[in-house]
Amino acid sequence: MKLSYIGIISYDTREGIDPKNREPSQELAVVKDVSSYGLLTRNNYAQFMTFFAKQLAEKAKPNQRQSVAQDAQDFVFHVYSHKLGVCGVAISDAQYPSLAAHKLLGNVVNEFLAKFPASSWKDLTASSPRANIKDQLAEYQKELQQQLAQYQDPAQIDTIGQIQRELDDTKQVLHQTIESVLGRQEKLDELVHKSNDLSDMSKGFYSTCHPLAV
């Protein structure tokens, strides 16, 4: 079992608007473990983790839990979208229990919102002058790094059964595929081509290997 990514990502909670007018999602805090990949491809996989996590966050609906499978590469994207506009995203292999992943995401999102109320990170951009909040987010990532290491063993996540009660306040976990969420391969290729999260090298890597993709 392997847990490769934990991230807190902002998303636009407005419903019923043209997708083109939605605010782009943003990684507020994220940690990754790409040590299982070759040295020459680690950066490519890290960039694609960011790319797909943000794409799934942008498709999120408030109070929704999803486990989105990518069968060809044995990846599962676990997504918990909180009504205040943040998504917790975890990327694991298919052997990692989805209930454990969602319990972890519930804990992470609640801890994040307790430390960082929405007013502190709403409208935060890469060019934002609010250096203080950025420093705090960077410090918080150290806590996420510890959790990524600790919860490689899902047995370390306590009160797994509690997730069933938490699901009463959200929609049931939706089990879907990357293709069903983001669109067919032609649409996915277009998203990759337009992405600012991917270097030209990663885009070339995608065209030949399709990492994390259908």
Coordinates of C-alpha atoms in Angstrom, one line a residue:
M1 CA 0.0 0.0 0.0
K2 CA 1.3 3.4 -0.9
L3 CA 0.1 7.0 -0.2
S4 CA 1.9 9.4 -2.6
Y5 CA 0.1 12.8 -2.1
I6 CA -1.8 14.8 0.4
G7 CA -3.0 18.3 -0.6
I8 CA -5.3 21.1 0.4
I9 CA -6.7 22.8 -2.7
S10 CA -9.0 25.8 -3.0
Y11 CA -11.9 25.6 -5.4
D12 CA -14.8 27.8 -6.5
T13 CA -17.9 26.8 -4.6
R14 CA -20.3 28.7 -6.9
E15 CA -22.8 26.5 -8.7
G16 CA -24.6 27.0 -12.0
I17 CA -22.0 29.2 -13.6
D18 CA -20.1 28.6 -16.8
P19 CA -17.0 26.5 -16.1
K20 CA -14.9 29.1 -18.0
N21 CA -15.8 31.7 -15.4
R22 CA -14.9 29.6 -12.4
E23 CA -11.9 30.6 -10.4
P24 CA -8.9 28.2 -10.9
S25 CA -8.1 25.9 -8.1
Q26 CA -4.9 26.5 -6.1
E27 CA -2.7 24.2 -4.0
L28 CA -2.6 25.9 -0.6
A29 CA -0.6 23.1 1.1
V30 CA 0.8 19.9 -0.4
V31 CA 3.2 17.1 0.2
K32 CA 4.3 14.3 -2.1
D33 CA 6.3 11.1 -2.1
V34 CA 7.7 10.3 -5.5
S35 CA 10.6 8.2 -4.2
S36 CA 9.2 5.0 -5.8
Y37 CA 9.7 6.5 -9.3
G38 CA 13.0 6.7 -11.2
L39 CA 15.1 9.8 -10.7
L40 CA 14.5 11.0 -14.3
T41 CA 10.7 10.8 -14.0
R42 CA 10.0 11.9 -10.4
N43 CA 9.5 15.6 -11.4
N44 CA 7.1 14.6 -14.2
Y45 CA 5.0 12.5 -11.8
A46 CA 5.0 15.2 -9.2
Q47 CA 3.7 17.7 -11.7
F48 CA 1.0 15.4 -12.9
M49 CA -0.1 14.8 -9.3
T50 CA -0.6 18.5 -9.0
F51 CA -2.3 18.7 -12.4
F52 CA -4.9 16.0 -11.8
A53 CA -5.5 17.0 -8.1
K54 CA -6.3 20.6 -9.2
Q55 CA -8.5 19.4 -12.1
L56 CA -10.5 17.2 -9.8
A57 CA -10.8 20.0 -7.3
E58 CA -12.2 22.3 -10.0
K59 CA -14.9 19.7 -10.7
A60 CA -15.8 19.3 -7.1
K61 CA -19.2 20.1 -5.6
P62 CA -19.5 21.2 -1.9
N63 CA -19.8 18.3 0.6
Q64 CA -18.9 15.6 -1.9
R65 CA -16.5 12.7 -1.4
Q66 CA -15.1 10.9 -4.4
S67 CA -12.6 8.1 -5.0
V68 CA -11.5 8.4 -8.6
A69 CA -9.7 5.4 -10.1
Q70 CA -7.0 5.4 -12.8
D71 CA -6.8 1.7 -13.4
A72 CA -4.0 1.6 -16.0
Q73 CA -1.5 3.0 -13.5
D74 CA -3.1 1.7 -10.3
F75 CA -3.8 5.1 -8.9
V76 CA -6.8 6.3 -6.9
F77 CA -7.5 10.0 -6.3
H78 CA -9.5 10.5 -3.0
V79 CA -11.3 13.9 -2.9
Y80 CA -13.2 15.5 -0.1
S81 CA -14.7 18.9 -1.0
H82 CA -15.7 21.0 2.0
K83 CA -18.5 23.6 1.6
L84 CA -16.1 26.5 2.6
G85 CA -14.1 26.1 -0.6
V86 CA -11.2 23.7 0.1
C87 CA -10.7 20.2 -1.1
G88 CA -8.6 17.6 0.6
V89 CA -7.0 15.3 -2.0
A90 CA -5.0 12.1 -1.4
I91 CA -3.4 10.0 -4.1
S92 CA -2.8 6.3 -3.3
D93 CA -2.4 3.0 -5.0
A94 CA -5.5 0.8 -5.4
Q95 CA -4.6 -1.3 -2.3
Y96 CA -4.9 1.6 0.1
P97 CA -8.4 1.5 1.8
S98 CA -10.7 4.3 0.6
L99 CA -12.4 4.6 4.0
A100 CA -9.0 5.2 5.6
A101 CA -8.1 7.8 3.0
H102 CA -11.4 9.7 3.5
K103 CA -11.0 9.6 7.3
L104 CA -7.5 11.1 6.8
L105 CA -8.9 13.8 4.5
G106 CA -11.6 14.6 6.9
N107 CA -9.0 15.1 9.7
V108 CA -6.7 17.1 7.4
V109 CA -9.4 19.4 6.1
N110 CA -10.8 20.1 9.6
E111 CA -7.3 20.8 11.0
F112 CA -6.5 23.1 8.1
L113 CA -9.7 25.1 8.5
A114 CA -9.2 25.4 12.3
K115 CA -5.7 26.9 11.6
F116 CA -6.6 28.9 8.5
P117 CA -10.1 30.5 8.4
A118 CA -11.4 31.1 4.9
S119 CA -10.6 34.8 5.1
S120 CA -6.9 34.1 5.4
W121 CA -6.5 32.2 2.1
K122 CA -9.5 33.3 -0.1
D123 CA -8.2 35.1 -3.2
L124 CA -4.6 34.2 -2.3
T125 CA -2.5 34.2 -5.5
A126 CA 1.0 33.5 -6.5
S127 CA 1.7 37.2 -6.5
S128 CA -0.1 38.0 -3.3
P129 CA 1.8 40.3 -0.9
R130 CA 0.5 38.4 2.1
A131 CA 3.8 36.8 2.9
N132 CA 2.8 36.0 6.5
I133 CA 0.1 33.6 5.5
K134 CA 2.4 32.0 2.9
D135 CA 5.0 31.4 5.7
Q136 CA 2.3 29.9 7.9
L137 CA 1.2 27.6 5.1
A138 CA 4.8 26.5 4.5
E139 CA 5.1 25.7 8.2
Y140 CA 1.8 23.7 8.1
Q141 CA 3.2 21.6 5.2
K142 CA 5.7 20.2 7.7
E143 CA 2.8 18.8 9.6
L144 CA 1.4 17.3 6.4
Q145 CA 4.7 15.7 5.7
Q146 CA 4.7 14.0 9.0
Q147 CA 1.2 12.7 8.3
L148 CA 2.1 11.5 4.9
A149 CA 4.9 9.4 6.4
Q150 CA 2.8 8.2 9.4
Y151 CA -0.2 7.2 7.4
Q152 CA 1.6 5.0 4.9
D153 CA 0.1 2.5 7.3
P154 CA -3.6 3.0 7.2
A155 CA -4.0 1.2 10.5
Q156 CA -2.5 4.4 12.1
I157 CA -5.6 6.3 11.2
D158 CA -7.8 5.9 14.3
T159 CA -11.6 5.5 14.5
I160 CA -12.1 4.4 10.9
G161 CA -15.6 3.5 11.7
Q162 CA -16.4 7.1 12.4
I163 CA -16.2 7.8 8.7
Q164 CA -19.6 6.2 8.3
R165 CA -21.2 8.8 10.6
E166 CA -19.3 11.6 8.9
L167 CA -20.7 10.5 5.6
D168 CA -24.2 11.2 6.9
D169 CA -23.2 14.9 6.5
T170 CA -22.0 14.6 3.0
K171 CA -22.9 12.6 -0.1
Q172 CA -21.8 9.0 -0.2
V173 CA -18.3 8.3 -1.6
L174 CA -18.6 8.3 -5.4
H175 CA -16.4 5.7 -7.1
Q176 CA -15.6 7.0 -10.6
T177 CA -12.8 7.0 -13.2
I178 CA -10.6 9.8 -14.3
E179 CA -12.3 9.6 -17.7
S180 CA -15.8 10.0 -16.4
V181 CA -14.8 13.0 -14.3
L182 CA -12.5 15.0 -16.6
G183 CA -13.8 13.8 -20.0
R184 CA -12.7 11.5 -22.7
Q185 CA -9.1 11.3 -23.9
E186 CA -9.3 14.1 -26.4
K187 CA -10.5 16.5 -23.7
L188 CA -7.8 15.3 -21.3
D189 CA -5.1 15.9 -24.0
E190 CA -6.4 19.4 -24.4
L191 CA -6.3 20.1 -20.7
V192 CA -2.7 18.8 -20.5
H193 CA -1.6 21.0 -23.4
K194 CA -3.1 24.2 -21.9
S195 CA -1.9 23.5 -18.3
N196 CA 0.5 26.0 -16.6
D197 CA 1.3 23.3 -14.0
L198 CA 3.2 21.2 -16.4
S199 CA 6.6 21.9 -18.0
D200 CA 7.1 21.2 -21.7
M201 CA 9.1 18.2 -20.6
S202 CA 6.2 16.8 -18.6
K203 CA 3.8 17.4 -21.5
G204 CA 6.2 15.5 -23.8
F205 CA 6.4 12.8 -21.1
Y206 CA 2.6 12.6 -21.0
S207 CA 2.3 12.2 -24.8
T208 CA 4.5 9.1 -24.7
C209 CA 3.7 7.6 -21.4
H210 CA 0.4 9.1 -20.2
P211 CA 1.4 9.1 -16.5
L212 CA -1.6 8.9 -14.1
A213 CA -3.9 9.2 -17.2
V214 CA -6.3 6.9 -18.9

